[in-house]
PDB file of C-alpha atoms and ligand atoms in Angstrom:
ATOM      1  CA  MET A   1       0.000   0.000   0.000  1.00 65.00           C
ATOM      2  CA  CYS A   2       1.724   3.172  -1.082  1.00 85.00           C
ATOM      3  CA  GLY A   3       1.269   6.900  -1.582  1.00 96.00           C
ATOM      4  CA  ILE A   4      -1.628   9.092  -2.693  1.00 98.00           C
ATOM      5  CA  VAL A   5      -1.898  12.866  -3.032  1.00 98.00           C
ATOM      6  CA  GLY A   6      -4.623  14.980  -4.600  1.00 98.00           C
ATOM      7  CA  TYR A   7      -5.323  18.664  -5.139  1.00 98.00           C
ATOM      8  CA  ILE A   8      -8.291  20.750  -6.257  1.00 98.00           C
ATOM      9  CA  GLY A   9      -8.321  24.514  -5.920  1.00 98.00           C
ATOM     10  CA  ASN A  10      -7.123  27.702  -7.562  1.00 96.00           C
ATOM     11  CA  LYS A  11      -3.401  26.982  -7.902  1.00 97.00           C
ATOM     12  CA  GLU A  12      -1.440  24.796 -10.307  1.00 98.00           C
ATOM     13  CA  ALA A  13      -1.756  21.213  -9.072  1.00 98.00           C
ATOM     14  CA  THR A  14       1.548  19.798 -10.364  1.00 98.00           C
ATOM     15  CA  PRO A  15       3.988  21.434  -7.868  1.00 98.00           C
ATOM     16  CA  PHE A  16       1.855  20.256  -4.952  1.00 97.00           C
ATOM     17  CA  LEU A  17       1.657  16.745  -6.396  1.00 98.00           C
ATOM     18  CA  ILE A  18       5.428  16.454  -6.880  1.00 98.00           C
ATOM     19  CA  GLY A  19       6.128  17.868  -3.406  1.00 98.00           C
ATOM     20  CA  GLY A  20       3.564  15.528  -1.860  1.00 98.00           C
ATOM     21  CA  LEU A  21       4.970  12.463  -3.608  1.00 98.00           C
ATOM     22  CA  LYS A  22       8.469  13.361  -2.407  1.00 98.00           C
ATOM     23  CA  ARG A  23       7.210  13.511   1.177  1.00 97.00           C
ATOM     24  CA  LEU A  24       5.680  10.035   0.761  1.00 97.00           C
ATOM     25  CA  GLU A  25       8.850   8.484  -0.706  1.00 96.00           C
ATOM     26  CA  TYR A  26       9.963   7.123   2.680  1.00 94.00           C
ATOM     27  CA  ARG A  27       7.255   4.455   2.360  1.00 92.00           C
ATOM     28  CA  GLY A  28       9.087   2.790  -0.541  1.00 94.00           C
ATOM     29  CA  TYR A  29       7.627   2.347  -4.050  1.00 97.00           C
ATOM     30  CA  ASP A  30       8.490   1.082  -7.530  1.00 97.00           C
ATOM     31  CA  SER A  31       6.834   3.624  -9.851  1.00 98.00           C
ATOM     32  CA  ALA A  32       5.107   6.987  -9.764  1.00 98.00           C
ATOM     33  CA  GLY A  33       2.577   8.984 -11.744  1.00 98.00           C
ATOM     34  CA  ILE A  34       0.308  12.010 -11.882  1.00 98.00           C
ATOM     35  CA  ALA A  35      -2.869  13.051 -13.700  1.00 98.00           C
ATOM     36  CA  VAL A  36      -3.889  16.684 -14.181  1.00 98.00           C
ATOM     37  CA  GLN A  37      -7.272  17.723 -15.491  1.00 96.00           C
ATOM     38  CA  ASN A  38      -7.882  20.799 -17.601  1.00 91.00           C
ATOM     39  CA  GLY A  39     -10.513  20.124 -20.261  1.00 89.00           C
ATOM     40  CA  LYS A  40      -8.630  16.915 -20.988  1.00 93.00           C
ATOM     41  CA  ILE A  41      -6.851  14.650 -18.518  1.00 96.00           C
ATOM     42  CA  GLU A  42      -3.069  14.521 -18.881  1.00 97.00           C
ATOM     43  CA  ILE A  43      -1.400  11.397 -17.455  1.00 98.00           C
ATOM     44  CA  ILE A  44       2.344  11.091 -16.873  1.00 98.00           C
ATOM     45  CA  LYS A  45       3.776   7.997 -15.207  1.00 98.00           C
ATOM     46  CA  THR A  46       6.953   5.992 -15.071  1.00 98.00           C
ATOM     47  CA  LYS A  47       8.729   3.131 -13.400  1.00 98.00           C
ATOM     48  CA  GLY A  48      11.414   4.382 -11.026  1.00 97.00           C
ATOM     49  CA  LYS A  49      11.739   7.334  -8.710  1.00 97.00           C
ATOM     50  CA  VAL A  50       9.835  10.609  -8.318  1.00 98.00           C
ATOM     51  CA  THR A  51      12.898  12.348  -9.813  1.00 98.00           C
ATOM     52  CA  ASP A  52      12.423  10.191 -12.964  1.00 98.00           C
ATOM     53  CA  LEU A  53       8.789  11.274 -13.010  1.00 98.00           C
ATOM     54  CA  GLU A  54       9.833  14.908 -12.624  1.00 98.00           C
ATOM     55  CA  GLU A  55      11.943  14.598 -15.793  1.00 98.00           C
ATOM     56  CA  GLU A  56       8.918  13.273 -17.705  1.00 98.00           C
ATOM     57  CA  ILE A  57       6.694  16.016 -16.272  1.00 98.00           C
ATOM     58  CA  ALA A  58       9.213  18.690 -17.345  1.00 97.00           C
ATOM     59  CA  LYS A  59       8.814  17.545 -20.977  1.00 97.00           C
ATOM     60  CA  VAL A  60       5.030  18.085 -20.852  1.00 94.00           C
ATOM     61  CA  SER A  61       4.514  20.859 -18.228  1.00 94.00           C
ATOM     62  CA  PRO A  62       0.918  19.864 -17.511  1.00 96.00           C
ATOM     63  CA  LYS A  63      -1.325  22.782 -16.553  1.00 96.00           C
ATOM     64  CA  GLY A  64      -4.427  22.446 -14.423  1.00 97.00           C
ATOM     65  CA  THR A  65      -5.805  23.109 -10.962  1.00 98.00           C
ATOM     66  CA  VAL A  66      -7.177  19.594 -10.399  1.00 98.00           C
ATOM     67  CA  GLY A  67      -4.755  16.701 -10.037  1.00 98.00           C
ATOM     68  CA  MET A  68      -3.684  13.487  -8.379  1.00 98.00           C
ATOM     69  CA  GLY A  69      -0.378  11.746  -7.751  1.00 98.00           C
ATOM     70  CA  HIS A  70       0.606   8.192  -6.812  1.00 98.00           C
ATOM     71  CA  THR A  71       3.571   6.105  -5.775  1.00 98.00           C
ATOM     72  CA  ARG A  72       2.953   2.407  -6.408  1.00 98.00           C
ATOM     73  CA  TRP A  73       4.071  -0.657  -4.520  1.00 97.00           C
ATOM     74  CA  ALA A  74       3.106  -3.445  -6.915  1.00 97.00           C
ATOM     75  CA  THR A  75       0.781  -6.175  -5.653  1.00 97.00           C
ATOM     76  CA  HIS A  76      -0.789  -7.232  -8.995  1.00 97.00           C
ATOM     77  CA  GLY A  77       1.543  -7.054 -11.981  1.00 98.00           C
ATOM     78  CA  ALA A  78       5.208  -6.205 -12.394  1.00 98.00           C
ATOM     79  CA  PRO A  79       6.661  -2.781 -11.615  1.00 97.00           C
ATOM     80  CA  ASN A  80       6.597  -1.213 -15.089  1.00 98.00           C
ATOM     81  CA  ASN A  81       5.170   1.797 -16.931  1.00 98.00           C
ATOM     82  CA  ALA A  82       1.932   0.081 -18.006  1.00 98.00           C
ATOM     83  CA  ASN A  83       1.123  -1.033 -14.463  1.00 98.00           C
ATOM     84  CA  ALA A  84       1.979   2.332 -12.873  1.00 98.00           C
ATOM     85  CA  HIS A  85      -0.912   4.541 -11.772  1.00 98.00           C
ATOM     86  CA  PRO A  86      -2.961   6.562 -12.745  1.00 98.00           C
ATOM     87  CA  HIS A  87      -5.028   4.169 -14.849  1.00 98.00           C
ATOM     88  CA  VAL A  88      -7.525   5.303 -17.468  1.00 98.00           C
ATOM     89  CA  SER A  89     -10.713   3.417 -18.339  1.00 98.00           C
ATOM     90  CA  PHE A  90     -11.356   1.757 -21.702  1.00 98.00           C
ATOM     91  CA  HIS A  91     -13.698   4.528 -22.931  1.00 97.00           C
ATOM     92  CA  ASN A  92     -11.420   7.228 -21.453  1.00 97.00           C
ATOM     93  CA  LYS A  93     -14.021   8.523 -18.984  1.00 97.00           C
ATOM     94  CA  VAL A  94     -12.460   7.573 -15.663  1.00 98.00           C
ATOM     95  CA  VAL A  95      -8.932   8.080 -14.338  1.00 98.00           C
ATOM     96  CA  LEU A  96      -7.873   6.854 -10.919  1.00 98.00           C
ATOM     97  CA  ILE A  97      -5.121   6.053  -8.466  1.00 98.00           C
ATOM     98  CA  HIS A  98      -5.444   3.302  -5.879  1.00 98.00           C
ATOM     99  CA  ASN A  99      -3.768   2.088  -2.736  1.00 97.00           C
ATOM    100  CA  GLY A 100      -4.661  -1.424  -1.620  1.00 97.00           C
ATOM    101  CA  ILE A 101      -5.985  -4.612  -3.180  1.00 97.00           C
ATOM    102  CA  ILE A 102      -9.260  -5.380  -4.982  1.00 97.00           C
ATOM    103  CA  GLU A 103      -9.948  -8.963  -3.934  1.00 98.00           C
ATOM    104  CA  ASN A 104     -12.764  -9.742  -6.391  1.00 98.00           C
ATOM    105  CA  TYR A 105     -10.958  -8.206  -9.398  1.00 98.00           C
ATOM    106  CA  ALA A 106     -10.900 -11.521 -11.337  1.00 98.00           C
ATOM    107  CA  ILE A 107     -14.723 -11.853 -11.301  1.00 98.00           C
ATOM    108  CA  LEU A 108     -15.167  -8.205 -12.279  1.00 98.00           C
ATOM    109  CA  LYS A 109     -12.569  -8.553 -15.064  1.00 98.00           C
ATOM    110  CA  GLU A 110     -14.367 -11.585 -16.504  1.00 98.00           C
ATOM    111  CA  LYS A 111     -17.640  -9.614 -16.685  1.00 98.00           C
ATOM    112  CA  LEU A 112     -15.879  -6.670 -18.306  1.00 98.00           C
ATOM    113  CA  LEU A 113     -14.122  -8.873 -20.896  1.00 98.00           C
ATOM    114  CA  LYS A 114     -17.517 -10.332 -21.854  1.00 98.00           C
ATOM    115  CA  SER A 115     -18.760  -6.756 -22.350  1.00 97.00           C
ATOM    116  CA  GLY A 116     -15.933  -5.965 -24.773  1.00 98.00           C
ATOM    117  CA  TYR A 117     -13.524  -4.219 -22.413  1.00 98.00           C
ATOM    118  CA  GLU A 118      -9.804  -4.520 -23.158  1.00 98.00           C
ATOM    119  CA  PHE A 119      -6.960  -4.088 -20.672  1.00 98.00           C
ATOM    120  CA  LYS A 120      -3.561  -2.444 -20.962  1.00 98.00           C
ATOM    121  CA  SER A 121      -2.128  -3.569 -17.602  1.00 98.00           C
ATOM    122  CA  GLU A 122      -2.062  -6.566 -15.268  1.00 98.00           C
ATOM    123  CA  THR A 123      -3.386  -4.646 -12.277  1.00 98.00           C
ATOM    124  CA  ASP A 124      -6.434  -5.041 -10.073  1.00 98.00           C
ATOM    125  CA  THR A 125      -6.573  -1.220 -10.224  1.00 98.00           C
ATOM    126  CA  GLU A 126      -7.292  -1.075 -13.962  1.00 98.00           C
ATOM    127  CA  VAL A 127     -10.146  -3.536 -13.415  1.00 98.00           C
ATOM    128  CA  LEU A 128     -11.573  -1.185 -10.808  1.00 98.00           C
ATOM    129  CA  THR A 129     -11.187   1.815 -13.144  1.00 98.00           C
ATOM    130  CA  ASN A 130     -13.110  -0.020 -15.860  1.00 98.00           C
ATOM    131  CA  TRP A 131     -15.696  -1.333 -13.433  1.00 98.00           C
ATOM    132  CA  ILE A 132     -16.572   2.199 -12.296  1.00 98.00           C
ATOM    133  CA  GLU A 133     -16.849   3.337 -15.929  1.00 97.00           C
ATOM    134  CA  TYR A 134     -18.943   0.283 -16.827  1.00 97.00           C
ATOM    135  CA  ILE A 135     -21.448   1.049 -14.034  1.00 96.00           C
ATOM    136  CA  TYR A 136     -21.493   4.732 -15.062  1.00 96.00           C
ATOM    137  CA  LEU A 137     -22.095   4.054 -18.765  1.00 95.00           C
ATOM    138  CA  THR A 138     -24.429   1.058 -18.602  1.00 91.00           C
ATOM    139  CA  ASP A 139     -26.599   1.775 -15.577  1.00 79.00           C
ATOM    140  CA  ILE A 140     -29.100   4.524 -15.066  1.00 81.00           C
ATOM    141  CA  TYR A 141     -26.972   6.949 -13.088  1.00 83.00           C
ATOM    142  CA  ASP A 142     -26.958  10.514 -14.428  1.00 82.00           C
ATOM    143  CA  LYS A 143     -24.452  11.653 -11.850  1.00 93.00           C
ATOM    144  CA  PHE A 144     -20.980  10.174 -11.850  1.00 97.00           C
ATOM    145  CA  GLU A 145     -20.825  10.274  -8.037  1.00 96.00           C
ATOM    146  CA  ASP A 146     -23.910   8.023  -7.801  1.00 96.00           C
ATOM    147  CA  ALA A 147     -22.310   5.472 -10.156  1.00 97.00           C
ATOM    148  CA  LEU A 148     -19.063   5.656  -8.183  1.00 97.00           C
ATOM    149  CA  SER A 149     -20.884   5.009  -4.888  1.00 96.00           C
ATOM    150  CA  VAL A 150     -22.724   2.022  -6.346  1.00 96.00           C
ATOM    151  CA  ALA A 151     -19.591   0.591  -7.966  1.00 97.00           C
ATOM    152  CA  MET A 152     -17.735   0.749  -4.656  1.00 97.00           C
ATOM    153  CA  THR A 153     -20.425  -1.326  -2.911  1.00 96.00           C
ATOM    154  CA  GLN A 154     -19.652  -4.116  -5.443  1.00 97.00           C
ATOM    155  CA  VAL A 155     -15.931  -4.118  -4.774  1.00 97.00           C
ATOM    156  CA  GLU A 156     -14.307  -6.354  -2.162  1.00 97.00           C
ATOM    157  CA  GLY A 157     -11.002  -5.528  -0.499  1.00 96.00           C
ATOM    158  CA  ALA A 158      -9.124  -2.555   0.846  1.00 91.00           C
ATOM    159  CA  PHE A 159      -8.765   0.699  -1.008  1.00 96.00           C
ATOM    160  CA  GLY A 160      -7.951   4.364  -0.849  1.00 97.00           C
ATOM    161  CA  LEU A 161      -8.881   5.969  -4.163  1.00 98.00           C
ATOM    162  CA  VAL A 162      -8.752   9.310  -5.894  1.00 98.00           C
ATOM    163  CA  VAL A 163     -10.904   9.458  -9.013  1.00 98.00           C
ATOM    164  CA  MET A 164     -11.497  11.877 -11.887  1.00 98.00           C
ATOM    165  CA  CYS A 165     -14.243  11.714 -14.493  1.00 97.00           C
ATOM    166  CA  LEU A 166     -13.856  13.481 -17.837  1.00 96.00           C
ATOM    167  CA  ASP A 167     -17.525  14.571 -17.606  1.00 95.00           C
ATOM    168  CA  THR A 168     -17.034  16.371 -14.267  1.00 95.00           C
ATOM    169  CA  PRO A 169     -13.922  18.496 -14.844  1.00 93.00           C
ATOM    170  CA  LYS A 170     -14.254  20.579 -11.665  1.00 92.00           C
ATOM    171  CA  LYS A 171     -14.486  17.628  -9.293  1.00 96.00           C
ATOM    172  CA  LEU A 172     -12.088  15.260  -7.616  1.00 97.00           C
ATOM    173  CA  TYR A 173     -13.511  12.233  -5.812  1.00 98.00           C
ATOM    174  CA  ALA A 174     -11.913  10.388  -2.924  1.00 97.00           C
ATOM    175  CA  THR A 175     -13.102   7.241  -1.230  1.00 97.00           C
ATOM    176  CA  ARG A 176     -11.600   4.720   1.149  1.00 97.00           C
ATOM    177  CA  ARG A 177     -12.156   1.431   2.943  1.00 97.00           C
ATOM    178  CA  GLY A 178      -9.473  -0.015   5.173  1.00 94.00           C
ATOM    179  CA  SER A 179      -6.731   2.219   3.680  1.00 94.00           C
ATOM    180  CA  PRO A 180      -5.949   5.647   5.104  1.00 95.00           C
ATOM    181  CA  LEU A 181      -6.910   8.863   3.300  1.00 97.00           C
ATOM    182  CA  VAL A 182      -7.270  12.359   4.745  1.00 97.00           C
ATOM    183  CA  VAL A 183      -8.778  15.535   3.274  1.00 97.00           C
ATOM    184  CA  GLY A 184      -7.278  18.917   4.116  1.00 97.00           C
ATOM    185  CA  VAL A 185      -9.556  21.929   3.720  1.00 98.00           C
ATOM    186  CA  GLY A 186      -7.955  25.223   2.709  1.00 97.00           C
ATOM    187  CA  LYS A 187      -9.373  28.534   1.455  1.00 96.00           C
ATOM    188  CA  GLY A 188     -10.975  27.592  -1.848  1.00 95.00           C
ATOM    189  CA  GLU A 189      -8.831  24.474  -2.099  1.00 98.00           C
ATOM    190  CA  TYR A 190      -8.738  20.889  -0.869  1.00 98.00           C
ATOM    191  CA  PHE A 191      -5.838  18.508  -0.376  1.00 98.00           C
ATOM    192  CA  ILE A 192      -5.914  14.725  -0.221  1.00 98.00           C
ATOM    193  CA  ALA A 193      -3.181  12.490   1.169  1.00 98.00           C
ATOM    194  CA  SER A 194      -2.782   8.896   2.257  1.00 97.00           C
ATOM    195  CA  ASP A 195      -0.511  10.030   5.125  1.00 93.00           C
TER     196      ASP A 195
HETATM  197  N1  LIG B 201      -2.883  -3.251  -6.121  1.00 65.52           N
HETATM  198  C1  LIG B 201      -2.468  -2.078  -6.827  1.00 65.52           C
HETATM  199  C2  LIG B 201      -1.381  -2.391  -7.835  1.00 65.52           C
HETATM  200  O1  LIG B 201      -0.737  -3.429  -7.783  1.00 65.52           O
HETATM  201  C3  LIG B 201      -2.084  -0.932  -5.892  1.00 65.52           C
HETATM  202  C4  LIG B 201      -0.754  -1.132  -5.194  1.00 65.52           C
HETATM  203  C5  LIG B 201      -0.441  -0.023  -4.165  1.00 65.52           C
HETATM  204  O2  LIG B 201      -1.133   0.054  -3.118  1.00 65.52           O
HETATM  205  O3  LIG B 201       0.496   0.762  -4.408  1.00 65.52           O
HETATM  206  O4  LIG B 201      -1.155  -1.584  -8.714  1.00 65.52           O
END
């Protein structure tokens, strides 16, 4: 179980995300990544250290005041770029980072494969990302947050999650069960951290 940071407010998210990930490095990890939302969702991730991630970020300079960052400690799938977080759903609607383990991921993955979903990683986390999107797109929920709540009742295991939906650009969702996650409230801004 590794590191999560999130930011939504009126400042650029990326400096906070990098600083937050550096403060979580002591926990150990094998890869790191960020997502920043600004009309589209920009994802930058890499195997290795936060300094390696910083080099990748410098090439792109992502702008946006909503973002999330993750350091991964692999439980499902090798430490590599494809398995690093954030993960994006098959229809590109949902982006998320996850600490913990989704115990019923194999059953959910089987259902998703039968519905035509394809996977780019070996992780339980990508299954979760697609499961949330699947509930959002196929069920009757108009609001993404309702679909997210329902999807999480169908998931077994421990998780701390930060989630973005392309359809709700000014929102950042956080949810947890068994894994730590705190929300800091500032003036016109919110911070999320797993420690
Ligand atoms: N189970 C997830 C994975 O293997 C999350 C690992 C973590 O908590 O960092 O990607």
